[in-house]
PDB file of C-alpha atoms in Angstrom:
ATOM      1  CA  MET A  17       0.000   0.000   0.000  1.00 43.00           C
ATOM      2  CA  PHE A  18       1.390   3.390  -1.024  1.00 43.00           C
ATOM      3  CA  LYS A  19       0.769   6.176   1.486  1.00 54.00           C
ATOM      4  CA  LEU A  20       1.043   9.858   0.494  1.00 44.00           C
ATOM      5  CA  THR A  21       1.979  12.291   3.221  1.00 54.00           C
ATOM      6  CA  ALA A  22       1.484  16.047   3.033  1.00 50.00           C
ATOM      7  CA  ALA A  23       5.252  16.474   2.651  1.00 50.00           C
ATOM      8  CA  THR A  24       5.281  14.050  -0.283  1.00 46.00           C
ATOM      9  CA  VAL A  25       2.404  15.835  -1.993  1.00 42.00           C
ATOM     10  CA  LEU A  26       4.124  19.233  -1.574  1.00 47.00           C
ATOM     11  CA  ALA A  27       7.391  17.799  -2.882  1.00 48.00           C
ATOM     12  CA  LEU A  28       5.594  16.428  -5.953  1.00 43.00           C
ATOM     13  CA  LEU A  29       3.847  19.760  -6.568  1.00 49.00           C
ATOM     14  CA  ASN A  30       7.149  21.574  -6.136  1.00 51.00           C
ATOM     15  CA  ALA A  31       8.903  19.315  -8.654  1.00 47.00           C
ATOM     16  CA  THR A  32       6.035  19.564 -11.142  1.00 49.00           C
ATOM     17  CA  PHE A  33       5.856  23.350 -10.930  1.00 47.00           C
ATOM     18  CA  ALA A  34       9.618  23.780 -11.218  1.00 47.00           C
ATOM     19  CA  ALA A  35       9.725  21.426 -14.225  1.00 47.00           C
ATOM     20  CA  SER A  36       7.019  23.469 -15.944  1.00 49.00           C
ATOM     21  CA  LEU A  37       9.125  26.638 -15.904  1.00 45.00           C
ATOM     22  CA  GLY A  38       9.821  27.468 -19.498  1.00 48.00           C
ATOM     23  CA  GLU A  39       9.437  30.443 -21.783  1.00 49.00           C
ATOM     24  CA  ARG A  40       7.481  33.062 -19.860  1.00 49.00           C
ATOM     25  CA  ALA A  41       6.301  36.597 -20.404  1.00 51.00           C
ATOM     26  CA  ALA A  42       8.639  39.325 -19.213  1.00 54.00           C
ATOM     27  CA  LEU A  43       8.305  40.175 -15.539  1.00 56.00           C
ATOM     28  CA  LEU A  44       7.818  43.795 -14.619  1.00 53.00           C
ATOM     29  CA  PRO A  45      10.452  45.416 -12.401  1.00 49.00           C
ATOM     30  CA  ALA A  46      10.129  45.183  -8.644  1.00 48.00           C
ATOM     31  CA  VAL A  47       8.325  48.051  -7.018  1.00 49.00           C
ATOM     32  CA  SER A  48       8.798  48.763  -3.361  1.00 46.00           C
ATOM     33  CA  ASN A  49       6.224  51.542  -3.053  1.00 48.00           C
ATOM     34  CA  GLY A  50       3.237  49.364  -3.884  1.00 57.00           C
ATOM     35  CA  ALA A  51       2.436  51.189  -7.140  1.00 63.00           C
ATOM     36  CA  LEU A  52       1.525  48.811  -9.959  1.00 66.00           C
ATOM     37  CA  ALA A  53       2.023  49.376 -13.661  1.00 68.00           C
ATOM     38  CA  PRO A  54      -1.166  49.685 -15.757  1.00 74.00           C
ATOM     39  CA  ASN A  55      -2.909  46.300 -16.202  1.00 78.00           C
ATOM     40  CA  ALA A  56      -0.503  44.634 -13.754  1.00 80.00           C
ATOM     41  CA  ILE A  57      -1.307  42.336 -10.869  1.00 80.00           C
ATOM     42  CA  SER A  58       0.692  41.838  -7.705  1.00 82.00           C
ATOM     43  CA  ILE A  59       2.204  38.339  -7.818  1.00 85.00           C
ATOM     44  CA  VAL A  60       4.682  38.017  -4.957  1.00 87.00           C
ATOM     45  CA  GLU A  61       6.409  39.987  -2.234  1.00 90.00           C
ATOM     46  CA  THR A  62       9.899  39.158  -0.974  1.00 92.00           C
ATOM     47  CA  CYS A  63      11.336  40.351   2.374  1.00 94.00           C
ATOM     48  CA  ASN A  64      14.927  40.265   3.621  1.00 95.00           C
ATOM     49  CA  ASP A  65      14.143  39.627   7.287  1.00 97.00           C
ATOM     50  CA  ALA A  66      11.987  37.154   9.208  1.00 97.00           C
ATOM     51  CA  ASN A  67       8.345  37.941   9.916  1.00 97.00           C
ATOM     52  CA  LEU A  68       7.918  40.019   6.739  1.00 95.00           C
ATOM     53  CA  ALA A  69      10.303  42.709   7.960  1.00 95.00           C
ATOM     54  CA  GLY A  70      13.347  44.476   6.556  1.00 93.00           C
ATOM     55  CA  ALA A  71      13.593  45.499   2.922  1.00 90.00           C
ATOM     56  CA  CYS A  72      10.596  44.108   1.012  1.00 90.00           C
ATOM     57  CA  ASN A  73       9.864  44.235  -2.708  1.00 88.00           C
ATOM     58  CA  ALA A  74       6.457  43.807  -4.312  1.00 86.00           C
ATOM     59  CA  TRP A  75       6.632  42.169  -7.739  1.00 86.00           C
ATOM     60  CA  SER A  76       4.001  42.460 -10.451  1.00 83.00           C
ATOM     61  CA  SER A  77       3.277  41.105 -13.899  1.00 82.00           C
ATOM     62  CA  THR A  78       0.649  41.617 -16.570  1.00 79.00           C
ATOM     63  CA  VAL A  79       0.221  37.868 -17.209  1.00 79.00           C
ATOM     64  CA  LEU A  80       0.478  34.492 -15.520  1.00 78.00           C
ATOM     65  CA  PRO A  81       2.565  32.468 -15.774  1.00 79.00           C
ATOM     66  CA  SER A  82       5.079  35.220 -15.159  1.00 78.00           C
ATOM     67  CA  GLY A  83       8.576  35.538 -16.459  1.00 77.00           C
ATOM     68  CA  CYS A  84      11.531  34.671 -14.311  1.00 85.00           C
ATOM     69  CA  GLY A  85      12.047  37.206 -11.537  1.00 86.00           C
ATOM     70  CA  ASP A  86      15.682  38.124 -10.921  1.00 88.00           C
ATOM     71  CA  LEU A  87      16.096  38.878  -7.211  1.00 90.00           C
ATOM     72  CA  ALA A  88      19.621  40.254  -7.749  1.00 89.00           C
ATOM     73  CA  GLY A  89      18.175  43.047  -9.874  1.00 82.00           C
ATOM     74  CA  ALA A  90      16.247  44.224  -6.814  1.00 84.00           C
ATOM     75  CA  GLY A  91      19.193  43.792  -4.429  1.00 88.00           C
ATOM     76  CA  GLN A  92      17.776  40.597  -2.919  1.00 92.00           C
ATOM     77  CA  ASP A  93      20.019  37.862  -4.331  1.00 94.00           C
ATOM     78  CA  ASN A  94      20.366  35.230  -1.584  1.00 96.00           C
ATOM     79  CA  THR A  95      18.831  37.547   1.029  1.00 96.00           C
ATOM     80  CA  VAL A  96      15.103  36.649   1.041  1.00 96.00           C
ATOM     81  CA  THR A  97      13.989  35.307   4.421  1.00 96.00           C
ATOM     82  CA  SER A  98      10.190  35.686   4.427  1.00 96.00           C
ATOM     83  CA  VAL A  99       7.311  35.765   1.960  1.00 95.00           C
ATOM     84  CA  PRO A 100       3.705  36.811   2.671  1.00 93.00           C
ATOM     85  CA  LEU A 101       0.655  34.933   1.433  1.00 91.00           C
ATOM     86  CA  PRO A 102       0.495  35.341  -2.355  1.00 87.00           C
ATOM     87  CA  PRO A 103      -2.633  36.887  -3.873  1.00 86.00           C
ATOM     88  CA  THR A 104      -5.559  34.531  -4.463  1.00 86.00           C
ATOM     89  CA  GLY A 105      -4.942  32.408  -7.534  1.00 86.00           C
ATOM     90  CA  VAL A 106      -1.159  32.897  -7.608  1.00 88.00           C
ATOM     91  CA  LEU A 107       1.341  30.104  -6.950  1.00 88.00           C
ATOM     92  CA  ASN A 108       5.048  30.939  -6.728  1.00 89.00           C
ATOM     93  CA  VAL A 109       8.279  28.999  -6.605  1.00 93.00           C
ATOM     94  CA  HIS A 110      11.650  30.343  -5.518  1.00 94.00           C
ATOM     95  CA  LEU A 111      14.817  28.981  -7.151  1.00 94.00           C
ATOM     96  CA  SER A 112      18.427  28.944  -5.964  1.00 96.00           C
ATOM     97  CA  GLY A 113      19.988  29.900  -9.296  1.00 96.00           C
ATOM     98  CA  ALA A 114      19.683  32.907 -11.547  1.00 92.00           C
ATOM     99  CA  GLY A 115      17.342  32.552 -14.508  1.00 89.00           C
ATOM    100  CA  CYS A 116      14.980  30.192 -12.652  1.00 91.00           C
ATOM    101  CA  THR A 117      17.506  27.382 -12.394  1.00 94.00           C
ATOM    102  CA  GLY A 118      18.755  25.272  -9.517  1.00 96.00           C
ATOM    103  CA  ARG A 119      17.014  23.932  -6.452  1.00 96.00           C
ATOM    104  CA  SER A 120      13.385  25.010  -6.082  1.00 95.00           C
ATOM    105  CA  GLN A 121      11.005  25.688  -3.219  1.00 95.00           C
ATOM    106  CA  LEU A 122       7.275  25.985  -3.719  1.00 93.00           C
ATOM    107  CA  VAL A 123       5.903  28.731  -1.462  1.00 88.00           C
ATOM    108  CA  VAL A 124       2.443  27.959  -0.122  1.00 83.00           C
ATOM    109  CA  GLY A 125       0.971  30.587   2.170  1.00 88.00           C
ATOM    110  CA  THR A 126       2.878  33.001   4.355  1.00 93.00           C
ATOM    111  CA  VAL A 127       6.371  31.830   5.269  1.00 95.00           C
ATOM    112  CA  ASN A 128       7.661  33.956   8.166  1.00 97.00           C
ATOM    113  CA  ASN A 129      11.088  32.338   8.033  1.00 97.00           C
ATOM    114  CA  LEU A 130      12.283  30.366   5.010  1.00 96.00           C
ATOM    115  CA  ALA A 131      14.782  28.618   7.320  1.00 97.00           C
ATOM    116  CA  THR A 132      11.874  26.372   8.327  1.00 95.00           C
ATOM    117  CA  VAL A 133      11.960  24.876   4.816  1.00 94.00           C
ATOM    118  CA  GLY A 134      15.735  25.144   4.330  1.00 95.00           C
ATOM    119  CA  PHE A 135      15.537  28.081   1.896  1.00 96.00           C
ATOM    120  CA  ASP A 136      16.595  31.107   4.000  1.00 97.00           C
ATOM    121  CA  ASN A 137      18.959  33.383   2.034  1.00 97.00           C
ATOM    122  CA  VAL A 138      18.997  30.870  -0.851  1.00 97.00           C
ATOM    123  CA  ALA A 139      16.681  32.251  -3.563  1.00 96.00           C
ATOM    124  CA  SER A 140      18.150  34.025  -6.571  1.00 96.00           C
ATOM    125  CA  SER A 141      15.021  33.969  -8.747  1.00 92.00           C
ATOM    126  CA  PHE A 142      11.332  33.068  -8.780  1.00 90.00           C
ATOM    127  CA  SER A 143       8.456  32.381 -11.132  1.00 89.00           C
ATOM    128  CA  CYS A 144       4.699  32.479 -10.642  1.00 87.00           C
ATOM    129  CA  ALA A 145       1.710  30.720 -12.167  1.00 86.00           C
ATOM    130  CA  SER A 146      -2.032  30.740 -11.660  1.00 84.00           C
ATOM    131  CA  THR A 147      -3.627  28.054  -9.518  1.00 81.00           C
TER     132      THR A 147
END
């Protein structure tokens, strides 16, 4: 008898989502003041400190799935520690390498400290899709 645990299901979702990353629409630049470009939707926020503190950037895109978000371009390469709950209908994955490569971590809900999933100060890029 094969038994699926919640951790196994999340690992399978994570692997499936990361494998689906391919050609994506261009991601709009990070905005830290909350202002969105015309026709854009907020897709993810990334914070440098635990509990959604420190320098935070709000990212937006005009389409989902989004392009690959380069955290280095916003001064957050390998510094993201927490991520708030994504907007309804948005699923995001953080990746250890630039250009959405490397080890991946599916982010489900608010993560006040990415150390709890072994991804604190690891992410270099991210991508988002609709659920």
